[in-house]
Short mmCIF file of C-alpha atoms and ligand atoms in Angstrom, two decimals:
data_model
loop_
_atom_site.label_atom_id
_atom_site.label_comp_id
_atom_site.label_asym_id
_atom_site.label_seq_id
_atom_site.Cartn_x
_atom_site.Cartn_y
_atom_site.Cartn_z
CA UNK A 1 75.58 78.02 98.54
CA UNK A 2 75.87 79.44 95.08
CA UNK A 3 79.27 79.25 94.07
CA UNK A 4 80.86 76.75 91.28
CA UNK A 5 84.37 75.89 92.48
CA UNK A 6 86.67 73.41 92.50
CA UNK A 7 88.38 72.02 95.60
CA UNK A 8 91.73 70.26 96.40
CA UNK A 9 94.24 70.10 99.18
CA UNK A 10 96.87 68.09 98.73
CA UNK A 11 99.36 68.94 102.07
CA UNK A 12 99.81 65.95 104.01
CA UNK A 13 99.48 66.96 107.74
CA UNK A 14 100.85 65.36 110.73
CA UNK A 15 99.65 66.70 114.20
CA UNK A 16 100.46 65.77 117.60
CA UNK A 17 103.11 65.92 120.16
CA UNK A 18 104.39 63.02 117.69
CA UNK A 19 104.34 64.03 114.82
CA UNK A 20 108.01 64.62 114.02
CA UNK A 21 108.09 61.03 114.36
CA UNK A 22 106.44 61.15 110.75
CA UNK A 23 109.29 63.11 109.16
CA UNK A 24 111.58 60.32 108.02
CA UNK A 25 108.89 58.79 105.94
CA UNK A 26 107.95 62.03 104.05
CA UNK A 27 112.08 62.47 103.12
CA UNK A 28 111.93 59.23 101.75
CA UNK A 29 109.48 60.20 99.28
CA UNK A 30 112.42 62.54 97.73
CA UNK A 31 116.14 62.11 96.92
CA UNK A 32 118.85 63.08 98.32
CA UNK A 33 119.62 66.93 98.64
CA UNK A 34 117.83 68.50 100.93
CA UNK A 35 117.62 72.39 101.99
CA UNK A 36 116.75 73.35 105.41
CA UNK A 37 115.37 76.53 105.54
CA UNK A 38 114.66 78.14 109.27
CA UNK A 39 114.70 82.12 110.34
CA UNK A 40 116.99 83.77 112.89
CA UNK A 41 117.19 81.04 115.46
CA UNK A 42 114.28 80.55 117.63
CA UNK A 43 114.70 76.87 116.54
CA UNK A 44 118.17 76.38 117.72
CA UNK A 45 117.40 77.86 120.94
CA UNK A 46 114.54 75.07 121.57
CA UNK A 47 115.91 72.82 119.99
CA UNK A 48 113.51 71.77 116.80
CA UNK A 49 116.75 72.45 115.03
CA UNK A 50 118.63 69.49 116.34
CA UNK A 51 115.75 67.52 116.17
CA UNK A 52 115.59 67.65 112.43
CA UNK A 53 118.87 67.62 111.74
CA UNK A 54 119.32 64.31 113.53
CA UNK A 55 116.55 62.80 111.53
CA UNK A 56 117.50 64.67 107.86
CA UNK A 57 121.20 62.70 108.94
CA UNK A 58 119.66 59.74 109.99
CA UNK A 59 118.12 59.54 106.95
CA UNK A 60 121.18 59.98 105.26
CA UNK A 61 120.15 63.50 103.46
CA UNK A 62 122.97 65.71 101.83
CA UNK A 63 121.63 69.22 103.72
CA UNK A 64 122.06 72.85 102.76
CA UNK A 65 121.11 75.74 104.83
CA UNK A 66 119.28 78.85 104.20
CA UNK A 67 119.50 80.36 107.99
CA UNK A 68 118.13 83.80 108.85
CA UNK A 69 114.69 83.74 106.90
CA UNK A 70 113.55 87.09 108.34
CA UNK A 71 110.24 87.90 109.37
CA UNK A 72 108.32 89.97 106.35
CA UNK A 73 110.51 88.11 104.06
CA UNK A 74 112.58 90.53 101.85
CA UNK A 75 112.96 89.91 98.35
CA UNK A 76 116.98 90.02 98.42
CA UNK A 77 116.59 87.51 100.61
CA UNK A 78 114.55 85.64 98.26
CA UNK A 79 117.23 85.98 95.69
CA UNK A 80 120.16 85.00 98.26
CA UNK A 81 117.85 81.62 98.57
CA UNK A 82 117.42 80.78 94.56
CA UNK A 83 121.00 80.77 94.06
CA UNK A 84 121.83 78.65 97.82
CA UNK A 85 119.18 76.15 96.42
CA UNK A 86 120.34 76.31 92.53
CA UNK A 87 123.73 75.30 93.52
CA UNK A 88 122.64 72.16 96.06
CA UNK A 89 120.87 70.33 93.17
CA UNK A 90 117.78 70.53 95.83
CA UNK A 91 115.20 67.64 95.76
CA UNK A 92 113.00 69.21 98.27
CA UNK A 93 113.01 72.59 100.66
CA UNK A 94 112.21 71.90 104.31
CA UNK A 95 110.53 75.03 105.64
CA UNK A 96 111.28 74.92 109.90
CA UNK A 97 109.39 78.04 111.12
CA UNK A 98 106.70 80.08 110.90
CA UNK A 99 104.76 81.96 108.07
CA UNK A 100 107.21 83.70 106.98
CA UNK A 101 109.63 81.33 106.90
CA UNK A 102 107.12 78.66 104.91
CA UNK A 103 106.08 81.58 102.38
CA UNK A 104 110.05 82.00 101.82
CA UNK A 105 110.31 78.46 101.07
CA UNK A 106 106.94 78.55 98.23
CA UNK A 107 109.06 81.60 96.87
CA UNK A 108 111.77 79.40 96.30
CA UNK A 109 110.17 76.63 95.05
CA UNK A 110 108.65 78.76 91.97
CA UNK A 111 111.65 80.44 91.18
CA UNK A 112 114.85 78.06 90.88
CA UNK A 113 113.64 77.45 87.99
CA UNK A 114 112.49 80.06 86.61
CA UNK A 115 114.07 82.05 84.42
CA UNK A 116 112.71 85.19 84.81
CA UNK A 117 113.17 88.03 87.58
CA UNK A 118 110.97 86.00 90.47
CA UNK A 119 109.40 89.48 92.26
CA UNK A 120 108.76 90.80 88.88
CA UNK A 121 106.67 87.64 87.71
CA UNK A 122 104.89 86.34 90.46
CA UNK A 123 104.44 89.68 92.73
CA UNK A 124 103.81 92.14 90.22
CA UNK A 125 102.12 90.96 87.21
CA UNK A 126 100.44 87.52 89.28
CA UNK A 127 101.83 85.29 86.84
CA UNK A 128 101.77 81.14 87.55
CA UNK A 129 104.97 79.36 87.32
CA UNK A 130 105.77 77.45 83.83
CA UNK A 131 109.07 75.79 84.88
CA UNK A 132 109.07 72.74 87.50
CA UNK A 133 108.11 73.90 90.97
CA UNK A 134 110.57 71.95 94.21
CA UNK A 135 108.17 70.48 96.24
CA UNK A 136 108.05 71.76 100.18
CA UNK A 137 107.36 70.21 103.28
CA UNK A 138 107.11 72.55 106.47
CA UNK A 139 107.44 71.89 110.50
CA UNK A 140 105.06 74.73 111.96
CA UNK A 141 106.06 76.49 114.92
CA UNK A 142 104.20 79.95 115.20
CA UNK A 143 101.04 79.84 114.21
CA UNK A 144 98.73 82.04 112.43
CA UNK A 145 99.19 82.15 108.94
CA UNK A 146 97.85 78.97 107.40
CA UNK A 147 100.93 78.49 105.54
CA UNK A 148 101.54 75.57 105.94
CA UNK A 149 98.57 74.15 104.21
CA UNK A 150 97.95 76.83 101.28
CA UNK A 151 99.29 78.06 98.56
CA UNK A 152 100.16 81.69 99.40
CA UNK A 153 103.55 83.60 99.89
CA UNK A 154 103.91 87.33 100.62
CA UNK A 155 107.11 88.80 100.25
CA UNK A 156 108.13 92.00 100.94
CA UNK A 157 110.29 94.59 98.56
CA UNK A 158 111.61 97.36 100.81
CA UNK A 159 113.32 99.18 98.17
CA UNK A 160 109.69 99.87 96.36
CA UNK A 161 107.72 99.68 100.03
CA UNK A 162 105.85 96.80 98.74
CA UNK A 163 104.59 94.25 100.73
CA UNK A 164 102.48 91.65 97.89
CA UNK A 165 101.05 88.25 98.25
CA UNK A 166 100.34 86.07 95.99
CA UNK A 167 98.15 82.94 96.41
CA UNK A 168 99.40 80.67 93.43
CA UNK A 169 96.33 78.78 91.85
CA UNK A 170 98.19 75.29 91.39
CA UNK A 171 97.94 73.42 94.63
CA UNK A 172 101.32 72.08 93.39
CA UNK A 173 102.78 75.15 95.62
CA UNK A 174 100.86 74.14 98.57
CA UNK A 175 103.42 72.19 101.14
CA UNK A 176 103.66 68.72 100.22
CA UNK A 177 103.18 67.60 103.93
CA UNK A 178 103.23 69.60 107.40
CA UNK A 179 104.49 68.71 110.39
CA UNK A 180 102.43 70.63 113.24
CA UNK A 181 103.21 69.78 116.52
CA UNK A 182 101.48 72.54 119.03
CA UNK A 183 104.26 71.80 121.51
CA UNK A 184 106.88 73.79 118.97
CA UNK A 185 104.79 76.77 119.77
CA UNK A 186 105.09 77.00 123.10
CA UNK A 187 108.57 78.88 123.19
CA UNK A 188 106.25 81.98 121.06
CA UNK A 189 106.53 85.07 122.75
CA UNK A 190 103.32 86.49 123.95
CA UNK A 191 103.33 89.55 121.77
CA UNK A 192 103.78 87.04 118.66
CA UNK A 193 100.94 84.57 119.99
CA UNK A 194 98.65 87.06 120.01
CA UNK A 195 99.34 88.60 116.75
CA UNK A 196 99.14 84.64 115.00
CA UNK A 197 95.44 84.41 117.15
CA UNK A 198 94.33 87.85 115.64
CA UNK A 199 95.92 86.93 112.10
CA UNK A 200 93.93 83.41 112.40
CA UNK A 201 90.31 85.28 113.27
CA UNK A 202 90.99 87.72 110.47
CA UNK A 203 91.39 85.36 107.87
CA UNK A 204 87.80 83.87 109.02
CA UNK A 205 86.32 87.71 108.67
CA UNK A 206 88.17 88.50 105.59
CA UNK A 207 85.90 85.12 103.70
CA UNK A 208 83.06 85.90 106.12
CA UNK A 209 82.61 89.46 105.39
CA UNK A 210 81.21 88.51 101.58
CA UNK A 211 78.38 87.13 99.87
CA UNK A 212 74.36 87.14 100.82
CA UNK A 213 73.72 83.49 100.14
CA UNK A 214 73.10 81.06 102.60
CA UNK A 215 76.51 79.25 102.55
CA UNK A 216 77.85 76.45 104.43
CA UNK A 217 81.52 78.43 104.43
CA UNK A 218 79.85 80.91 106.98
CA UNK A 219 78.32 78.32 109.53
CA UNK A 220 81.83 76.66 109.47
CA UNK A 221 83.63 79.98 109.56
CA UNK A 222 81.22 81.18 112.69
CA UNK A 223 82.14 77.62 114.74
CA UNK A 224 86.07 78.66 113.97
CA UNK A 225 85.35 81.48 115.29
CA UNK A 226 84.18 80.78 118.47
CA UNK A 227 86.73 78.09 119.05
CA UNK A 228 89.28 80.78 118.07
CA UNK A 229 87.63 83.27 120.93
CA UNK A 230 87.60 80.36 123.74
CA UNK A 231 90.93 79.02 123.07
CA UNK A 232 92.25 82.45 122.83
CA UNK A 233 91.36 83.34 126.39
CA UNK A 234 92.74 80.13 128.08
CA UNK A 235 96.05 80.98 126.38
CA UNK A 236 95.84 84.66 126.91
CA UNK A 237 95.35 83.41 130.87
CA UNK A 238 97.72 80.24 130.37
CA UNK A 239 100.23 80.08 127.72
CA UNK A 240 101.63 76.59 128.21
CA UNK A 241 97.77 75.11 127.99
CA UNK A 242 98.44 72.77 125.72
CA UNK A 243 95.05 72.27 124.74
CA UNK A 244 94.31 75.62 123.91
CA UNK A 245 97.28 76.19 121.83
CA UNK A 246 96.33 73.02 120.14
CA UNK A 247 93.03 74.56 119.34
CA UNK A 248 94.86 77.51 117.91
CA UNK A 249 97.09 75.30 115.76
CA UNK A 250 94.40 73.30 114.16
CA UNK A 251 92.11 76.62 114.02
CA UNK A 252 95.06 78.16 112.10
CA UNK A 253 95.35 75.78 109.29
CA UNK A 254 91.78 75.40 108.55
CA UNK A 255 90.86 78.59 108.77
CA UNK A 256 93.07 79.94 105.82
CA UNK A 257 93.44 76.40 104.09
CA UNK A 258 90.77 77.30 101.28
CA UNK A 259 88.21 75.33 103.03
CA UNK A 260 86.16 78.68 103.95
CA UNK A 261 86.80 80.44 101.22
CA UNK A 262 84.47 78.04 98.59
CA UNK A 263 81.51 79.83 97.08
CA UNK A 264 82.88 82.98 98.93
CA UNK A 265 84.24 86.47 96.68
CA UNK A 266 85.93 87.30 99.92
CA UNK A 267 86.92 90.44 101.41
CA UNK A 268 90.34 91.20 102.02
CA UNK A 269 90.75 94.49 102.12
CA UNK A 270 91.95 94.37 106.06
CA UNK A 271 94.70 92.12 104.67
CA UNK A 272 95.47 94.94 101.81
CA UNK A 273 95.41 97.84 104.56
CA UNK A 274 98.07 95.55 107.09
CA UNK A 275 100.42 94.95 104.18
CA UNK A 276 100.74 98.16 102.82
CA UNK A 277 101.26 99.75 106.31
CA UNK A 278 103.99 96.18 106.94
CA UNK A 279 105.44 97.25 103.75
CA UNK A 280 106.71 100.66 105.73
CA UNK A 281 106.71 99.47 109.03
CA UNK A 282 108.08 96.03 108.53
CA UNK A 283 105.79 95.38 112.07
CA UNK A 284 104.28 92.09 112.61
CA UNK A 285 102.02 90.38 110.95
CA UNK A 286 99.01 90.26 112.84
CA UNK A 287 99.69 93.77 114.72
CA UNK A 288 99.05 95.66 111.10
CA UNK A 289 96.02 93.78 111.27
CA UNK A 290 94.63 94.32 114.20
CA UNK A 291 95.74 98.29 114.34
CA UNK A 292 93.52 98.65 110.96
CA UNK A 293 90.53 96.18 111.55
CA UNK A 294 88.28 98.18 113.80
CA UNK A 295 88.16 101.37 111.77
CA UNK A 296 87.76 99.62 108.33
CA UNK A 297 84.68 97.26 109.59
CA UNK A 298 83.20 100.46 111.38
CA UNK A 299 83.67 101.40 107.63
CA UNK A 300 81.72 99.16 106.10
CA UNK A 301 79.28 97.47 108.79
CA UNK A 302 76.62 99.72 107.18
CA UNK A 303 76.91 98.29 103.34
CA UNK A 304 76.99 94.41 104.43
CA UNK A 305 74.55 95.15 107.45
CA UNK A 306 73.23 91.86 107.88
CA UNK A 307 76.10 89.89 107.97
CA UNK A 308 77.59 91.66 110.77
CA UNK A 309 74.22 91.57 112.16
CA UNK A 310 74.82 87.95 112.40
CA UNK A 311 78.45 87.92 113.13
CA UNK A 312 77.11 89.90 116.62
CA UNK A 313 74.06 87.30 117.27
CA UNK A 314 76.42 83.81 115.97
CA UNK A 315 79.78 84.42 116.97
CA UNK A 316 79.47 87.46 120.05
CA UNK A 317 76.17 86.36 121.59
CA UNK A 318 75.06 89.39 121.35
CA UNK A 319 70.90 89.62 122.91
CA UNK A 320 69.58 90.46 119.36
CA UNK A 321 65.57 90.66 121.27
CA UNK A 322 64.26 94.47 120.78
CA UNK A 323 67.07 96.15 119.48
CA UNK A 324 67.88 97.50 115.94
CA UNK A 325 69.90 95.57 113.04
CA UNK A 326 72.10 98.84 113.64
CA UNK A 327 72.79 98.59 117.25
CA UNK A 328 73.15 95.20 117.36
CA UNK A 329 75.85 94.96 114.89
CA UNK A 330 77.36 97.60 116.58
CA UNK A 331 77.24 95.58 119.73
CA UNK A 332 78.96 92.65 118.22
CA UNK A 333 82.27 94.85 116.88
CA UNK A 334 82.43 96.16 120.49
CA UNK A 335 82.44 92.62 121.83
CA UNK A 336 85.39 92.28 119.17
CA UNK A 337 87.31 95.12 120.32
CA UNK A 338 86.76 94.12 123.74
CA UNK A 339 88.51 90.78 122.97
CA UNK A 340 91.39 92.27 121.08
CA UNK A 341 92.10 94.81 123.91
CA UNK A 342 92.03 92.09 126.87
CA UNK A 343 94.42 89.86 124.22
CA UNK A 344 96.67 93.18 124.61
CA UNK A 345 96.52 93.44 120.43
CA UNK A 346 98.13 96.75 119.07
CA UNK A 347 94.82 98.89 118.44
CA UNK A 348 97.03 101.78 116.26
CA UNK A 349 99.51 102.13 113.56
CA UNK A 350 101.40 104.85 115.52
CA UNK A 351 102.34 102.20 117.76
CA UNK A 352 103.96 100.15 114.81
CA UNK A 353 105.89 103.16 113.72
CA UNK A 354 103.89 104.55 111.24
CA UNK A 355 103.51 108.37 110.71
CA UNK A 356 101.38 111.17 109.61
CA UNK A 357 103.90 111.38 106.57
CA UNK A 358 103.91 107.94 105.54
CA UNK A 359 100.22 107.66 105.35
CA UNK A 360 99.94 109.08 102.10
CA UNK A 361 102.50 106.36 100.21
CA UNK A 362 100.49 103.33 102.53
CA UNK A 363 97.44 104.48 100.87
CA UNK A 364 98.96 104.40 97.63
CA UNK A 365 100.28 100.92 98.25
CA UNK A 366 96.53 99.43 99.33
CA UNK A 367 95.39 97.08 96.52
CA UNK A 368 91.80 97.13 96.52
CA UNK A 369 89.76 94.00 96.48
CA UNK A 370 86.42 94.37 95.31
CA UNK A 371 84.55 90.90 96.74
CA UNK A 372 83.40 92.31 99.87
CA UNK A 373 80.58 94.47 100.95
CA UNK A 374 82.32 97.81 99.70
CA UNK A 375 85.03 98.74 97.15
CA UNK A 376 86.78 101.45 98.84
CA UNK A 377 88.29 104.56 96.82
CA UNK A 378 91.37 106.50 97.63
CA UNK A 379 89.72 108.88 99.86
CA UNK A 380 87.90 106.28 101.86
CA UNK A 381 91.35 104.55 102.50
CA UNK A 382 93.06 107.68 103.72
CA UNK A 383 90.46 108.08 105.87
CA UNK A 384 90.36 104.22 107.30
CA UNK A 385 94.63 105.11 107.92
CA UNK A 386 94.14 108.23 109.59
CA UNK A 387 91.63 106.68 111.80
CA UNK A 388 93.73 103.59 112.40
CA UNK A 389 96.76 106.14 113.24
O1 LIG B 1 112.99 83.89 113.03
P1 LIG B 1 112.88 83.15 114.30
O2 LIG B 1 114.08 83.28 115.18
O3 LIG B 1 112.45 81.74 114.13
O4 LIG B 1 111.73 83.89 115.17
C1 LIG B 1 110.39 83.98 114.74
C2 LIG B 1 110.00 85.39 114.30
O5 LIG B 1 110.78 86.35 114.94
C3 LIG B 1 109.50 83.76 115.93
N1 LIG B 1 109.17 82.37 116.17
C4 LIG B 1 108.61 81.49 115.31
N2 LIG B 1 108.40 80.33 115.92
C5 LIG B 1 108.86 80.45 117.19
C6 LIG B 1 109.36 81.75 117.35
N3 LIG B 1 109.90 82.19 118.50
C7 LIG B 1 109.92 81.33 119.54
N4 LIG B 1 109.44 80.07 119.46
C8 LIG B 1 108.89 79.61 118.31
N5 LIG B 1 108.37 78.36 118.27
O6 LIG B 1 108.29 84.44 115.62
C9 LIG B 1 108.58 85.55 114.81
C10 LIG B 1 107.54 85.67 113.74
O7 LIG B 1 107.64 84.58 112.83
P2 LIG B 1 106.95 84.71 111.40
O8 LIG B 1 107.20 83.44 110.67
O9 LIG B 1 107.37 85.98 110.75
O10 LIG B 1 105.41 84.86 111.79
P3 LIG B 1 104.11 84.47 111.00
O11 LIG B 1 103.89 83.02 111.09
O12 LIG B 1 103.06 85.37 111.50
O13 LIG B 1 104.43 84.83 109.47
C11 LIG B 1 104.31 86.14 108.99
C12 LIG B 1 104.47 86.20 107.48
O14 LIG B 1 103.48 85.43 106.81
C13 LIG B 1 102.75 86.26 105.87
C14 LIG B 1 102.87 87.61 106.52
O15 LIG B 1 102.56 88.67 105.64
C15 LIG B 1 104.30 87.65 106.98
O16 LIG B 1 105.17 87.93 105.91
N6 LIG B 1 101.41 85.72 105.64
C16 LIG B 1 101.27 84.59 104.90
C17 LIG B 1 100.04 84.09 104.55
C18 LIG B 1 99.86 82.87 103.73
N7 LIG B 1 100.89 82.15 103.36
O17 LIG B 1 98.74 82.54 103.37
C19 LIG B 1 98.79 84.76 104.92
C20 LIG B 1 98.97 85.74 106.04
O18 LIG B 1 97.88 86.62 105.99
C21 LIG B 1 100.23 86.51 106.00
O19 LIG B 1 100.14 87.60 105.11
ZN1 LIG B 2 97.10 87.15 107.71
#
């Protein structure tokens, strides 16, 4: 371990079948005017919405709504939200959802009082907020992105085709509490639980993939890992196995919470490659990952050799005895796409809706990270896309 770095995480979480039960004494930690924030109505239909209206009224809250947080979060939404928030006086923003929904909320928080253009300041020049942030609090109910206990938001611009997160440095942003109750994510279709498992394992890679030091990130990263695998399969088999999808939950947070990330540069670049295709697609999350991933770490597996080496032997089991660092790294990213195929992940951007014609303007819209094993230039990228097609 070779980094210097600071660490602090200062979301509350509450986790459990329970742990709504914890909500009325995190509201009365804030006055009076609250705004609910929830997407297009998965949580009236199972009824988390009723559940925390009854307590937000119980607790005698004045409540505002922003309904219909989409997912891939659009930035005219974002403004639509400001003004809904401006006008309530709002003491704190209750994010009910998923990612998106919770990354909505963070955008929010950083721009009511802001008085500058919000996309223009915090998505395209990175910028930190210098006016009081509203504090958040979230009740999880897809899960994937660990948004609920960091401090990143990615919206999306679809006039521009830009898709841009930013991970705010002041764990001010980070959700004051979380309620995560792996019940709530039950009701998840199977094409979105599988996209939140392969968005969970990719945020491991993306802080795995870096670094030659012998780091305590990557021993904790390979044990996520695994439990991510095994839990994955029970729910792939089982949905309602509440144990697995409890694994999942708690796998989700900490795997994208900053905990793995210390003394790491971090990768990324799969993450880059997802967002610029979302950012013309508008396809979920996890899919853009997952249609990308193989290709790019075929990509680099020979410039960071021995860590995917050891990714194979650590977190694939892969029978490293007489065989070379070459095949057996191979080995271990066929074990991985063996995984992602039985989870039924989309393996190709085609089937997301992207073309031969867009490919040139996702390329263009790939930010490239340079803390993992290989910067990539524009020609390697195109290249990555066309394979991915
Ligand atoms: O909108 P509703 O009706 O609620 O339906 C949602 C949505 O259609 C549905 N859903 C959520 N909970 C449900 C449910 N349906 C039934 N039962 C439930 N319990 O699931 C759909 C997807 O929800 P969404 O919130 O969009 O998914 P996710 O959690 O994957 O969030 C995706 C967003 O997060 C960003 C992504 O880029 C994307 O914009 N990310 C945020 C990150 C962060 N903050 O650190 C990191 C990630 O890498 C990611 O980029
Ligand atoms: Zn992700």
């Amino acid at each position: 371990m070779l980094g210097t770095f600071t660490y602090c995480n200062p979301t509350k979480l509450y986790f459990g079948e329970d742990a709504l039960q914890n909500l009325p004494r995190e509201l009365a930690n804030y006055g009076k005017n609250i705004v609910l924030i929830y997407g297009g109505g998965s949580i009236k239909k199972n009824g988390i919405y009723d559940a925390v209206t009854k307590i937000l009224a119980d607790c005698g809250k004045n409540v505002a709504e922003i309904a219909g947080v989409m997912p891939n979060p659009t930035v005219d939404k974002l403004y639509e939200g400001i003004e809904i928030a401006r006008a309530h006086n709002a003491d704190l923003l209750l994010a009910v959802g998923g990612g998106s929904v919770c990354d909505y909320a963070k955008a929010v928080s950083v721009s009511v009082n802001c008085r500058e253009d919000p996309w223009e300041k915090y998505y395209l020049r990175f910028e930190e907020p210098d006016c009081e942030v509203l504090p958040v609090g979230c009740v999880l109910t897809m899960v994937g992105t660990g948004s609920e206990m960091n401090a990143g938001s990615v919206i999306t611009n679809p006039h521009t085709h830009q898709k841009i997160g930013h991970v705010f440095a002041d764990e001010k942003i980070m959700p004051r509490f979380s309620i995560l109750n792996p019940k709530y994510t039950l009701t998840l279709p199977h094409y979105q639980m599988v996209a939140g498992i392969y968005d969970i394992f990719n945020h491991i890679c993306e802080q795995y993939f870096s670094g030659e030091d012998d780091n305590t990130s990557d021993y904790l990263s390979e044990g996520l890992m695994r439990s991510v695998i095994h839990a994955s399969r029970i729910a792939n088999q089982n949905p309602q196995d509440y144990e697995a999808r409890s694994n999942l939950m708690w796998s989700a947070t900490w795997a994208l919470n900053t905990l793995v990330s210390r003394g790491k540069s971090t990768d990324w670049m799969v993450h880059m490659l997802g967002q610029a295709a979302g950012a013309y697609t508008d396809a979920t999350h996890g899919m853009t990952l997952s249609a990308v991933s193989l290709p790019y770490y075929r990509h680099i597996m020979p410039y960071g050799l021995a860590k995917f080496k050891r990714f194979a032997v650590n977190v694939w089991d892969v029978e490293p005895t007489g065989k070379s660092d070459e095949d057996i790294a191979v080995q271990g990213l066929a074990a991985m796409e063996d995984w992602m195929r039985e989870l039924g992940l989309v393996m190709k951007l085609s089937d997301l809706g992207a073309t031969e014609e867009m490919l040139e303007g996702i390329a263009h819209g790939v930010l490239v990270m340079s803390g993992g094993y290989h910067v990539l230039d524009r020609k390697e990228i195109l290249e990555i896309l066309k394979e991915s097609l």
